[in-house]
CSV table of C-alpha atoms and ligand atoms in Angstrom, one decimal:
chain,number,residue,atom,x,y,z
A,897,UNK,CA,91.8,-184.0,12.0
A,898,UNK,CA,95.4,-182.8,11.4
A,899,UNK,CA,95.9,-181.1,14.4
A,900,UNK,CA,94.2,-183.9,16.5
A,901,UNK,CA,96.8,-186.5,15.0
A,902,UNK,CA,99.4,-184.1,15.2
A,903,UNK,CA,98.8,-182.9,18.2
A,904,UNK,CA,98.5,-186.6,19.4
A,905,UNK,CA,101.9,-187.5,17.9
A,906,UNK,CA,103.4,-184.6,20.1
A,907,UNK,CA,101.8,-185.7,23.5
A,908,UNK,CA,103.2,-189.1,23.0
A,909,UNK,CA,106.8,-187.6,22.3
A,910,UNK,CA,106.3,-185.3,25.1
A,911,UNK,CA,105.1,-187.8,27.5
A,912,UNK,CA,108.1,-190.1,26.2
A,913,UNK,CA,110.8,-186.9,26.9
A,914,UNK,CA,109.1,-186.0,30.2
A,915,UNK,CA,109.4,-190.2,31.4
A,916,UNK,CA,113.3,-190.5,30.0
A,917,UNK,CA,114.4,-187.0,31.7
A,918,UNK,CA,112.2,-187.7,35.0
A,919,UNK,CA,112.6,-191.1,35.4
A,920,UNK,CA,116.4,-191.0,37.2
A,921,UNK,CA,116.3,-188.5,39.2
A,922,UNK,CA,113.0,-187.6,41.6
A,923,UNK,CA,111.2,-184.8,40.3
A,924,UNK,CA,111.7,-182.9,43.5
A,925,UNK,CA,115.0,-182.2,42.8
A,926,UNK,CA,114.5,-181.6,39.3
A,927,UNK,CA,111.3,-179.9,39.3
A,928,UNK,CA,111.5,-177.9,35.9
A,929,UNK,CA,111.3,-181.3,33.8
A,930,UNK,CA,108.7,-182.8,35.4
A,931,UNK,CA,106.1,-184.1,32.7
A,932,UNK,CA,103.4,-181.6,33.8
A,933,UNK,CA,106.0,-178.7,32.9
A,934,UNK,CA,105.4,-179.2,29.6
A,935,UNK,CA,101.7,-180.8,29.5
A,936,UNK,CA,100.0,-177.9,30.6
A,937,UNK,CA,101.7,-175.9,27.9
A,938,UNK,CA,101.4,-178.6,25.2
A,939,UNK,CA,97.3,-178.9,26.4
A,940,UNK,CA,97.5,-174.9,25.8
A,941,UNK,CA,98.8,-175.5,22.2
A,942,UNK,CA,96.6,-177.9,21.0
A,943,UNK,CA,93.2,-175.4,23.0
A,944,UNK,CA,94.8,-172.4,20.5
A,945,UNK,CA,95.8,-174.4,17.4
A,946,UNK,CA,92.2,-175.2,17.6
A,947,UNK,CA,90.7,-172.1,18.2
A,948,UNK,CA,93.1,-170.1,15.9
A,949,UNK,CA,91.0,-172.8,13.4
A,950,UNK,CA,88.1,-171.2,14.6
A,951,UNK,CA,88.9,-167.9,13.6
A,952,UNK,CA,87.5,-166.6,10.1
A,953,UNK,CA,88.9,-163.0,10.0
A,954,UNK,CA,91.5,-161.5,12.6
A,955,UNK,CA,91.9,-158.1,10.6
A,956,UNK,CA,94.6,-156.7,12.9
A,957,UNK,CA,96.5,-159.6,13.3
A,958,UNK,CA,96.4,-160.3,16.6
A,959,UNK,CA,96.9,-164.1,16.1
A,960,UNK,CA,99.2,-163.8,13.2
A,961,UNK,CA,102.1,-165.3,15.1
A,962,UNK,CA,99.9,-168.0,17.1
A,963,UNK,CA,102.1,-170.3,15.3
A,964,UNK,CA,104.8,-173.3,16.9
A,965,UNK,CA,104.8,-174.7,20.4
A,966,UNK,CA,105.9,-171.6,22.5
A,967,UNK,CA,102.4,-170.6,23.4
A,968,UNK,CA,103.9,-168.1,26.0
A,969,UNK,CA,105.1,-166.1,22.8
A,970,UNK,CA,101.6,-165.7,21.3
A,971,UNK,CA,100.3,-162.3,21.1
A,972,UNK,CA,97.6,-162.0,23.5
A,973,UNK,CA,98.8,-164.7,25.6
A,974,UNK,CA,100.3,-164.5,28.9
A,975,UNK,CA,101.9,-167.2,31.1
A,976,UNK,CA,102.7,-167.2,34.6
A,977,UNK,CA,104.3,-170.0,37.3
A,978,UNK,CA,100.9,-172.5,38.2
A,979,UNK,CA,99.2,-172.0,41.2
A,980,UNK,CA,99.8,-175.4,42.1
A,981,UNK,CA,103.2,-175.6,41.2
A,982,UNK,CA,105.7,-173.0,40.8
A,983,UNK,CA,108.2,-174.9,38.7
A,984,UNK,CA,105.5,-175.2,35.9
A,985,UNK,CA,104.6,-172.6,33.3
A,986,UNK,CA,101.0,-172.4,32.4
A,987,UNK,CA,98.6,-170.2,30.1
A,988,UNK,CA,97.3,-167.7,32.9
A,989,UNK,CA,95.6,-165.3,31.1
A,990,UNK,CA,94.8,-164.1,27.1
A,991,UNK,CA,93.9,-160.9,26.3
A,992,UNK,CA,92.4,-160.3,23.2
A,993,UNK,CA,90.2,-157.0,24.0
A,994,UNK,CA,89.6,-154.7,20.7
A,995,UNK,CA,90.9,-157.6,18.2
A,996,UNK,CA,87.4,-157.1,15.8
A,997,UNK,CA,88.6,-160.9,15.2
A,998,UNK,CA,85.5,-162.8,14.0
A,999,UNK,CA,85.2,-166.8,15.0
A,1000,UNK,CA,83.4,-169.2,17.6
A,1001,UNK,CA,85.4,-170.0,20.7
A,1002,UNK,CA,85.9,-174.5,20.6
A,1003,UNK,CA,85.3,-177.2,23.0
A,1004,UNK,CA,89.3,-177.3,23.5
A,1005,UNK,CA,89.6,-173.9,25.5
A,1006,UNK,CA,88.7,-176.1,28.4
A,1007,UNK,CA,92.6,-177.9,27.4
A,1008,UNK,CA,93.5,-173.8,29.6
A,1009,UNK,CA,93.0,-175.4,32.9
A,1010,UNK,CA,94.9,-172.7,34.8
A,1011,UNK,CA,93.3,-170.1,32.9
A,1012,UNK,CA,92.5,-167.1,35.4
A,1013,UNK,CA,92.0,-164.0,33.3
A,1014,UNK,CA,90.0,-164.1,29.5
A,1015,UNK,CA,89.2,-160.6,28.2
A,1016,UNK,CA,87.5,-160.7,24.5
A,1017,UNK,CA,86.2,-157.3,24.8
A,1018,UNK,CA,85.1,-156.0,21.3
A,1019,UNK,CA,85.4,-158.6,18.7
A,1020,UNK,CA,83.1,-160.0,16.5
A,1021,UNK,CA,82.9,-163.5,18.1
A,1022,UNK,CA,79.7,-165.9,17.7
A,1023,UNK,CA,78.1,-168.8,18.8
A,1024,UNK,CA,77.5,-169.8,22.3
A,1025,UNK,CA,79.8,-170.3,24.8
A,1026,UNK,CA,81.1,-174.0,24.7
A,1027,UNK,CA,79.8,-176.0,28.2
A,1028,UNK,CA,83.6,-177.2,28.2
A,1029,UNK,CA,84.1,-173.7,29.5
A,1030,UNK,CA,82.8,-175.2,33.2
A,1031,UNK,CA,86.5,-177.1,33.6
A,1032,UNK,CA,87.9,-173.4,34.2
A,1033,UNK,CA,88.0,-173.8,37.8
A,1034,UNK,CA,90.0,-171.3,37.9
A,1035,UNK,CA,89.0,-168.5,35.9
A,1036,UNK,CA,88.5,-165.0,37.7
A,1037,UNK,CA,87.7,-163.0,35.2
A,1038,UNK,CA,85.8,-163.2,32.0
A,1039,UNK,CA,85.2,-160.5,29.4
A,1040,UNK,CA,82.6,-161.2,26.7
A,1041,UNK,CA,81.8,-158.1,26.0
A,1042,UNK,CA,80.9,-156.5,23.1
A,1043,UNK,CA,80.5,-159.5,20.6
A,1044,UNK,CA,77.5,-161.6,19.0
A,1045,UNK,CA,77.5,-164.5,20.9
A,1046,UNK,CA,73.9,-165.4,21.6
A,1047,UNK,CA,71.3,-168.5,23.5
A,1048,UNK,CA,70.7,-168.4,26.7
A,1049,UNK,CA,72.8,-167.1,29.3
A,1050,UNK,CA,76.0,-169.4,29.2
A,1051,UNK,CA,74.8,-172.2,32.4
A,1052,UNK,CA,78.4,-173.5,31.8
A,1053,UNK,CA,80.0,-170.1,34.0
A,1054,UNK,CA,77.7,-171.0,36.7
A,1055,UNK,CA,79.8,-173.5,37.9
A,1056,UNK,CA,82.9,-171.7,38.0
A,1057,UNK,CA,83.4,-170.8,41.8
A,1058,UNK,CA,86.4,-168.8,41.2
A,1059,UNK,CA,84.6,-165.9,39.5
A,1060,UNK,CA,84.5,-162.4,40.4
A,1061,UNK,CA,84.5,-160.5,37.4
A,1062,UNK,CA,81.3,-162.0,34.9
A,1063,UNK,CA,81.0,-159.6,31.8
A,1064,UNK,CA,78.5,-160.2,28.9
A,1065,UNK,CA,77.4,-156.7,27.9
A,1066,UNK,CA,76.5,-155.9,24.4
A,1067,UNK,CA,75.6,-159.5,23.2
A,1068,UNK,CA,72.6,-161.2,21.9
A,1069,UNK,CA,71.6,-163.6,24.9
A,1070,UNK,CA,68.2,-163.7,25.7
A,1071,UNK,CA,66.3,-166.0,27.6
A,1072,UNK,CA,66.5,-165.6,31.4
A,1073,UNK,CA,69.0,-165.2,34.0
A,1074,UNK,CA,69.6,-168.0,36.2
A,1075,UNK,CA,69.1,-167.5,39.6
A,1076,UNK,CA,72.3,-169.3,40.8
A,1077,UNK,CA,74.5,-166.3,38.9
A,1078,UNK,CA,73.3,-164.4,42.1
A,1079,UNK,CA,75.1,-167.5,44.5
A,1080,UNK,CA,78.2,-166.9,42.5
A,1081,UNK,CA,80.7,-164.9,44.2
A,1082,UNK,CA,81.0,-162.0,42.3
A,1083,UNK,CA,82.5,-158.4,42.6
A,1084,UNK,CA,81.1,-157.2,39.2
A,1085,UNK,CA,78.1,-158.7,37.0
A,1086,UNK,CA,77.0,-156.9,33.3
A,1087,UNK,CA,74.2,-158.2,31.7
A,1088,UNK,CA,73.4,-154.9,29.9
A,1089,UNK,CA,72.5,-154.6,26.1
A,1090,UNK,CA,71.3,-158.1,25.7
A,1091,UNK,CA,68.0,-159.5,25.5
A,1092,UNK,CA,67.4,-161.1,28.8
A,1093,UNK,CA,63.0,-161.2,29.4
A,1094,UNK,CA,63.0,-162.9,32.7
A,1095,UNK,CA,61.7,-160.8,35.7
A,1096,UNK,CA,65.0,-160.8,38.4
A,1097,UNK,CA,65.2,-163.5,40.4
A,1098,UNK,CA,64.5,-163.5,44.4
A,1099,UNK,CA,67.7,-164.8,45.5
A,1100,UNK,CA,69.2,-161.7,43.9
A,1101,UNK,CA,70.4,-160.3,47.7
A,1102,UNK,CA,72.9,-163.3,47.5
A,1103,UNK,CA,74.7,-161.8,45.2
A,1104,UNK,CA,78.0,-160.2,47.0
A,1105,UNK,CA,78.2,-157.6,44.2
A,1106,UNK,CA,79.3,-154.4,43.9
A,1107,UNK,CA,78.7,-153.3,40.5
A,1108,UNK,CA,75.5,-154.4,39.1
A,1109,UNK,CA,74.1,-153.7,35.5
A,1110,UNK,CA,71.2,-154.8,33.9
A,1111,UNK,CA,70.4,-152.1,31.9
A,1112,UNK,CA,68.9,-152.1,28.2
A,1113,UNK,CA,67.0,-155.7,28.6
A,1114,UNK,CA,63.9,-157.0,28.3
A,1115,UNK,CA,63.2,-157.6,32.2
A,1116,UNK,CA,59.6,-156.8,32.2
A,1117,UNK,CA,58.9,-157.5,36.0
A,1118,UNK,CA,58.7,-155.3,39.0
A,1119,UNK,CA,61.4,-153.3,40.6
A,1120,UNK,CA,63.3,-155.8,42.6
A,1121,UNK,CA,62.6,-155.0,46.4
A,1122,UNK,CA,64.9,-157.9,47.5
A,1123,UNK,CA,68.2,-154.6,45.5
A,1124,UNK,CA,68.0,-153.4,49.4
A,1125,UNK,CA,69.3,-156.3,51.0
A,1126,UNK,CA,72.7,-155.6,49.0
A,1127,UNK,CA,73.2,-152.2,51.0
A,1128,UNK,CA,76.4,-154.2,52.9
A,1129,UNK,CA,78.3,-154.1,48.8
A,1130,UNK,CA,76.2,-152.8,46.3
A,1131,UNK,CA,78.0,-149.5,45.2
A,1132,UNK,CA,76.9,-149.2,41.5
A,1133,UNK,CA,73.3,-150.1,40.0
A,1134,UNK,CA,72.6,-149.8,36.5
A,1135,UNK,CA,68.6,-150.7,35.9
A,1136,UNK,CA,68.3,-148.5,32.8
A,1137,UNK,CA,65.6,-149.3,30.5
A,1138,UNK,CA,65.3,-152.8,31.5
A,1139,UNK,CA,61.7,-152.7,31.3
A,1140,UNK,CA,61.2,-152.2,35.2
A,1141,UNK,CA,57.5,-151.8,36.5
A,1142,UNK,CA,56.2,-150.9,40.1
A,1143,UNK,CA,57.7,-148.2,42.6
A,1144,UNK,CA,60.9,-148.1,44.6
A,1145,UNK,CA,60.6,-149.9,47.9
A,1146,UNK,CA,60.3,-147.9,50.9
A,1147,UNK,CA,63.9,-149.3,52.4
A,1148,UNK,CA,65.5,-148.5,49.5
A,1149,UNK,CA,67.7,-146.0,51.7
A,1150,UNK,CA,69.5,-149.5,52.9
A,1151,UNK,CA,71.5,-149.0,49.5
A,1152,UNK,CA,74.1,-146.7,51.6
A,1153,UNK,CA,76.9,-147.6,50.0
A,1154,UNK,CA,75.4,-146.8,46.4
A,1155,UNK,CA,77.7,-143.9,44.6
A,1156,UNK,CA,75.2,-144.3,41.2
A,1157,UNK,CA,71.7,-145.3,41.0
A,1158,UNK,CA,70.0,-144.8,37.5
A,1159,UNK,CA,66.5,-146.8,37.5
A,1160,UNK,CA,66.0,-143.9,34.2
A,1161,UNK,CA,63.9,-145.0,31.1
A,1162,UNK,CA,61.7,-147.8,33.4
A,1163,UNK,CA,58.2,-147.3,34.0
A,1164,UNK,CA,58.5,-146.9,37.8
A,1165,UNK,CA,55.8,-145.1,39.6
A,1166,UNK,CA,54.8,-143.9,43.1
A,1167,UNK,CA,57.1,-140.9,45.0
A,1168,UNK,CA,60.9,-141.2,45.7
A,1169,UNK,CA,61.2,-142.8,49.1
A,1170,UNK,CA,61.7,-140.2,52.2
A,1171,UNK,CA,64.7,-143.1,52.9
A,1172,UNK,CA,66.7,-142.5,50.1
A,1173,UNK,CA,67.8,-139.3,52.3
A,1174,UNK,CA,69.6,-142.4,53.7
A,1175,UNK,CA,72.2,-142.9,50.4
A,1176,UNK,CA,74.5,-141.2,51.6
A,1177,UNK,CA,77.3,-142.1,49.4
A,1178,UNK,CA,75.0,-141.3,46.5
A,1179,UNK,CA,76.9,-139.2,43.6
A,1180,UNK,CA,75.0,-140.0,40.5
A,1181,UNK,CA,71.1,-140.5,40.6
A,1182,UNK,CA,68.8,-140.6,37.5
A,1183,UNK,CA,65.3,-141.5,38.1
A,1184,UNK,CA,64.5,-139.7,34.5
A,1185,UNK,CA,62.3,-140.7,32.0
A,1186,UNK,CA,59.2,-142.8,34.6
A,1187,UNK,CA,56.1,-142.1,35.9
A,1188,UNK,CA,57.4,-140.5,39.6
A,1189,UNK,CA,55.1,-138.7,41.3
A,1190,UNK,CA,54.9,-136.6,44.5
A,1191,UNK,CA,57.2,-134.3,46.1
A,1192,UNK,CA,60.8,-134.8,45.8
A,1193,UNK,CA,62.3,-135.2,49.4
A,1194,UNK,CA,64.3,-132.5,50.8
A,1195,UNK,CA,66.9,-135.0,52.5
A,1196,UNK,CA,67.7,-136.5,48.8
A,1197,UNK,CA,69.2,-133.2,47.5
A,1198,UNK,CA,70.7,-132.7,51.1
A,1199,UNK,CA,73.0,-135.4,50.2
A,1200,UNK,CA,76.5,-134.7,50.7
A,1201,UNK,CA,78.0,-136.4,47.9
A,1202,UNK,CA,75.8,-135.9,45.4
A,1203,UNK,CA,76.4,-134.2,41.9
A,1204,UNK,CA,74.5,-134.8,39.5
A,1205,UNK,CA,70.5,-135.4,39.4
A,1206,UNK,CA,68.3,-136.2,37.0
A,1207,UNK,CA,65.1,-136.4,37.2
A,1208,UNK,CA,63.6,-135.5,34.2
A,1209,UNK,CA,60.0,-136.7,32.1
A,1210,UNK,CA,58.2,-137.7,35.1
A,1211,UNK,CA,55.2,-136.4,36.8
A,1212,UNK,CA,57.1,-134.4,40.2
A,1213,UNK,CA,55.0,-131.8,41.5
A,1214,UNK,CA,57.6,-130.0,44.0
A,1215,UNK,CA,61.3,-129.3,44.1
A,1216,UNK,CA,62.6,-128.4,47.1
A,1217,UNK,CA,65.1,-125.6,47.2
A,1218,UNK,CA,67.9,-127.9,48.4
A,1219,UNK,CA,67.3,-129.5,44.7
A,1220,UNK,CA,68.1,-126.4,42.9
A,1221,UNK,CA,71.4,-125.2,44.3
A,1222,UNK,CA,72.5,-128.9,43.0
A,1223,UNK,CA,74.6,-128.3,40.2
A,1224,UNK,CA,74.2,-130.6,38.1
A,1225,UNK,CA,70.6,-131.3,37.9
A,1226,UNK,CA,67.9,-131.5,35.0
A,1227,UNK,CA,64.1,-131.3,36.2
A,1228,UNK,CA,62.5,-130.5,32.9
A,1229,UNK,CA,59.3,-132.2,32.0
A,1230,UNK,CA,57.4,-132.4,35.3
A,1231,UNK,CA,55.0,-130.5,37.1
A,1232,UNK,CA,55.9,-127.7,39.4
A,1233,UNK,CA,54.3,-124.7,38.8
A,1234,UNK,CA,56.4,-121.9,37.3
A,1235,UNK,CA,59.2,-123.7,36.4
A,1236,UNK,CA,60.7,-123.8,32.3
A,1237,UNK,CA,60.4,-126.5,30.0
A,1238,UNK,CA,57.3,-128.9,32.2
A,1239,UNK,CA,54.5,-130.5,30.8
A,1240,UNK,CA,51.0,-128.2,30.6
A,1241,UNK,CA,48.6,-128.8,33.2
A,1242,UNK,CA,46.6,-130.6,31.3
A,1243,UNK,CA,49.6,-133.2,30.9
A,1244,UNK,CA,50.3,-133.2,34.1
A,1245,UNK,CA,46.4,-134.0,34.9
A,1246,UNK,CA,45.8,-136.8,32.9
A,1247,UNK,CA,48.9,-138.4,33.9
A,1248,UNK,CA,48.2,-138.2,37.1
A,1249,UNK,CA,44.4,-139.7,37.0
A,1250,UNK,CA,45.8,-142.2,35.1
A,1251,UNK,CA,48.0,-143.6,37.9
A,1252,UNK,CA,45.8,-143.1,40.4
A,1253,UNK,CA,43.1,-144.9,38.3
A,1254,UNK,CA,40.3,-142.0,37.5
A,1255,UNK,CA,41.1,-139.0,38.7
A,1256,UNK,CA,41.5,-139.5,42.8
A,1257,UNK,CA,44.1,-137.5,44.3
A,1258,UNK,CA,45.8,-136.1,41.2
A,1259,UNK,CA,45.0,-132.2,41.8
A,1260,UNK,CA,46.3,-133.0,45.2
A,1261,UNK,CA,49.9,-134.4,44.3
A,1262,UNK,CA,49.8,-130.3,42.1
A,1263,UNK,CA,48.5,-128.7,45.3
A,1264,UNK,CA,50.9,-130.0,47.4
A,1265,UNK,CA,53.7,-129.4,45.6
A,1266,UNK,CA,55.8,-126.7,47.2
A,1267,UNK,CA,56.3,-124.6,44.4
A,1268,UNK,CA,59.5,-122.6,44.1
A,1269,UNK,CA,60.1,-120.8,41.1
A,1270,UNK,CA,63.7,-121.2,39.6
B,2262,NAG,C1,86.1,-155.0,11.9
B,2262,NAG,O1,86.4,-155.7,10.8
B,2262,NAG,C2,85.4,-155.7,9.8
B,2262,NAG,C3,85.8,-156.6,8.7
B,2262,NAG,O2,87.1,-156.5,8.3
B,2262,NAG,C4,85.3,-154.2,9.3
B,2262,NAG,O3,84.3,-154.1,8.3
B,2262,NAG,C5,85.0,-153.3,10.5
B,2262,NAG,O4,85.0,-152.0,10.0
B,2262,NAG,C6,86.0,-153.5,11.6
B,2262,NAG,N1,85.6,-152.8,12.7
B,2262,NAG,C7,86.4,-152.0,13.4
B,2262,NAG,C8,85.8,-151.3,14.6
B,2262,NAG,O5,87.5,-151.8,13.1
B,2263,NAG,C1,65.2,-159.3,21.3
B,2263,NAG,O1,64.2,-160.3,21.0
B,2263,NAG,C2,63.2,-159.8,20.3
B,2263,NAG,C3,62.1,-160.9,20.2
B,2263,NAG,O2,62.7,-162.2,20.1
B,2263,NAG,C4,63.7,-159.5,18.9
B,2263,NAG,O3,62.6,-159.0,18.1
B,2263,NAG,C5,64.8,-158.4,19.0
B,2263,NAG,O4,65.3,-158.1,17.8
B,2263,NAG,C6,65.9,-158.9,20.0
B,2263,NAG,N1,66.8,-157.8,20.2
B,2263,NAG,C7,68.1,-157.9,20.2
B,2263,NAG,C8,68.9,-156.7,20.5
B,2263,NAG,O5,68.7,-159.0,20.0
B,2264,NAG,C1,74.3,-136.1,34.7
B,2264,NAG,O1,73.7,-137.3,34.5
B,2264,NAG,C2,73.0,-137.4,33.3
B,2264,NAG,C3,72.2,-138.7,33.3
B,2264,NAG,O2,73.0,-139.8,33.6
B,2264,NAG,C4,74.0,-137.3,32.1
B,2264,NAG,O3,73.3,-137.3,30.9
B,2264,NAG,C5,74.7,-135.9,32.3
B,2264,NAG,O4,75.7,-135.8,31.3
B,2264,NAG,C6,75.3,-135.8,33.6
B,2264,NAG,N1,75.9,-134.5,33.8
B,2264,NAG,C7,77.2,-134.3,34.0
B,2264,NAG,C8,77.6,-132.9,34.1
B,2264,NAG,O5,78.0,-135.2,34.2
């Protein structure tokens, strides 16, 4: 209530100021006193007052000096010329990345109208993210990251069309994730280490991403076929243990751009695609820790770029040589014959009948498999 009336008292000077000093002379000519010079950076006070209220623990200080109307002076806070108007000072961006502060962002943050950067990387914030947060037309970037906020995936950054960066790894949402996150126009989406449970949506291929992670949710659906429509920007995927069913769709050589693919710890099954040959930009590929089958394609390890493979606990019968002159590569727990550290036979058997439901075609995957001894 304080601030509020305080707060109050100071718009009504301010807007009292701004009218004498503007009043005489067009603001054209005078454009550093016009009244929205100071009402952006009065709106900012009264959005920081309020969350600095907010705040139950800042153990390193980092709002210590959040104190008094020059908002530009706050640690963390950083103010640039409008993008409307260059005369006028506004709240562009606040950093507050590795503060551990503890607190619930407020309805007032919306008062940052100009706001284009928020990083809150590694703090110990809660709550939900306040709907206000929509008025941010012109937000670019947002770092959540590593906090306990928690509900369902914040609807109000849906509506912010100036987004590129969207980062809200290491939370507690849950819930699902919205379709229209994939019609935003982002560079960069992490949804890892939360609890999302819905399957991927199929607008997903409208997403202009380049960086996508999902990894460590809940997902429990099938590999999403609609991933290789993205070949045009997709260059990182992260699907790591996010409780991914079903095999790898036969065009997923479209990804072409991809320099890492991990799909590890998912239950994915079938053989690698022939077309993945096709990923040519691939560096990093983990397909660890599923239920793959078959042969591993020559033209994957023929890939120029990449380094490091993994294909660990999963049910390969045959490496092909180009495989082991990789150098960074870890095959154990498969099936080739005469190589260290695989799964017995017997293993190797009864996985097998078990995906091909009762024994069809198993021993034939082992026969198959081209075996070169390490
Ligand atoms: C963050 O602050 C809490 C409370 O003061 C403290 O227990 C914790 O160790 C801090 N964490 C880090 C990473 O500094
Ligand atoms: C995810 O949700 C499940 C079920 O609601 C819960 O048991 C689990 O603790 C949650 N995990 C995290 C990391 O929040
Ligand atoms: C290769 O990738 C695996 C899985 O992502 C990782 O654990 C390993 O450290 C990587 N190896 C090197 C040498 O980078």
């Amino acid at each position: 209530m304080r601030t509020n009336l305080k707060s109050s008292i100071i718009l009504a000077l301010w807007a009292t100021f701004s009218l004498l000093l503007s009043f005489p002379t067009p603001s054209l000519q005078q454009p550093q006193v016009t009244p929205s010079t100071g009402v952006r950076l009065q709106n900012a006070y009264v959005a920081l007052q309020a969350w600095k209220k907010a705040i139950n623990s800042d153990p390193n200080g980092f709002t210590s000096n959040w104190n008094g109307y020059d908002v530009c002076s706050y640690k963390g806070v950083y103010c640039a010329n409008a993008p409307d108007d260059s005369y006028v000072m506004t709240v562009a961006g606040i950093d507050l990345n590795h503060g551990n502060i503890s607190g619930s962002l407020p309805e007032e943050l919306d008062l940052l109208t100009d706001l284009a950067l928020l990083h809150l990387n590694s703090n110990r914030f809660f709550g939900t993210i306040p709907s206000s947060f929509s008025h941010l037309k012109l937000l670019h970037e947002i770092d959540l990251s590593n906090n306990l906020f928690c509900g369902e995936f914040p609807k109000a950054l849906l509506c912010l069309s100036s987004l590129k960066f969207l980062d809200i790894r290491y939370n507690h949402f849950e819930g699902s994730i919205p379709s229209a996150v994939f019609d935003l126009k982002l560079d960069a989406l992490f949804l890892n280490n939360n609890n999302f449970t819905s399957t991927l949506p199929t607008n997903l291929a409208n997403s202009p991403v380049s960086v996508f992670v999902v990894a460590n949710n809940n997902l429990n659906g099938c590999f999403p076929a609609e991933i290789t429509k993205m070949g045009a920007t997709l260059q990182e995927i992260i699907l790591m243990n996010a409780g991914l069913k079903g095999c790898l769709p036969s065009s997923i050589g479209e990804l072409n751009k991809a320099t890492v693919f991990d799909v590890s710890y998912n239950e994915l099954t079938g053989t690698l695609p022939e077309s993945m040959g096709k990923m040519e930009s691939l560096e990093q590929l983990n397909v660890a820790h599923n239920k793959f089958y078959g042969k591993i394609p020559y033209s994957i390890c023929s890939l120029p770029k990449l380094e490091n493979f993994t294909y660990s606990y999963n049910y390969f019968c045959g490496e092909p040589l180009q495989c082991m002159r990789l150098q960074d590569r870890d095959d154990k727990y498969n099936c080739p014959p005469l190589r260290p550290y695989q799964r017995s036979p017997e293993e190797c058997g009864a996985g097998l009948s078990a995906f091909f439901g009762g024994g069809r075609g198993g021993g034939e995957g082992w026969e198959e498999g081209g075996a070169i001894s390490g």
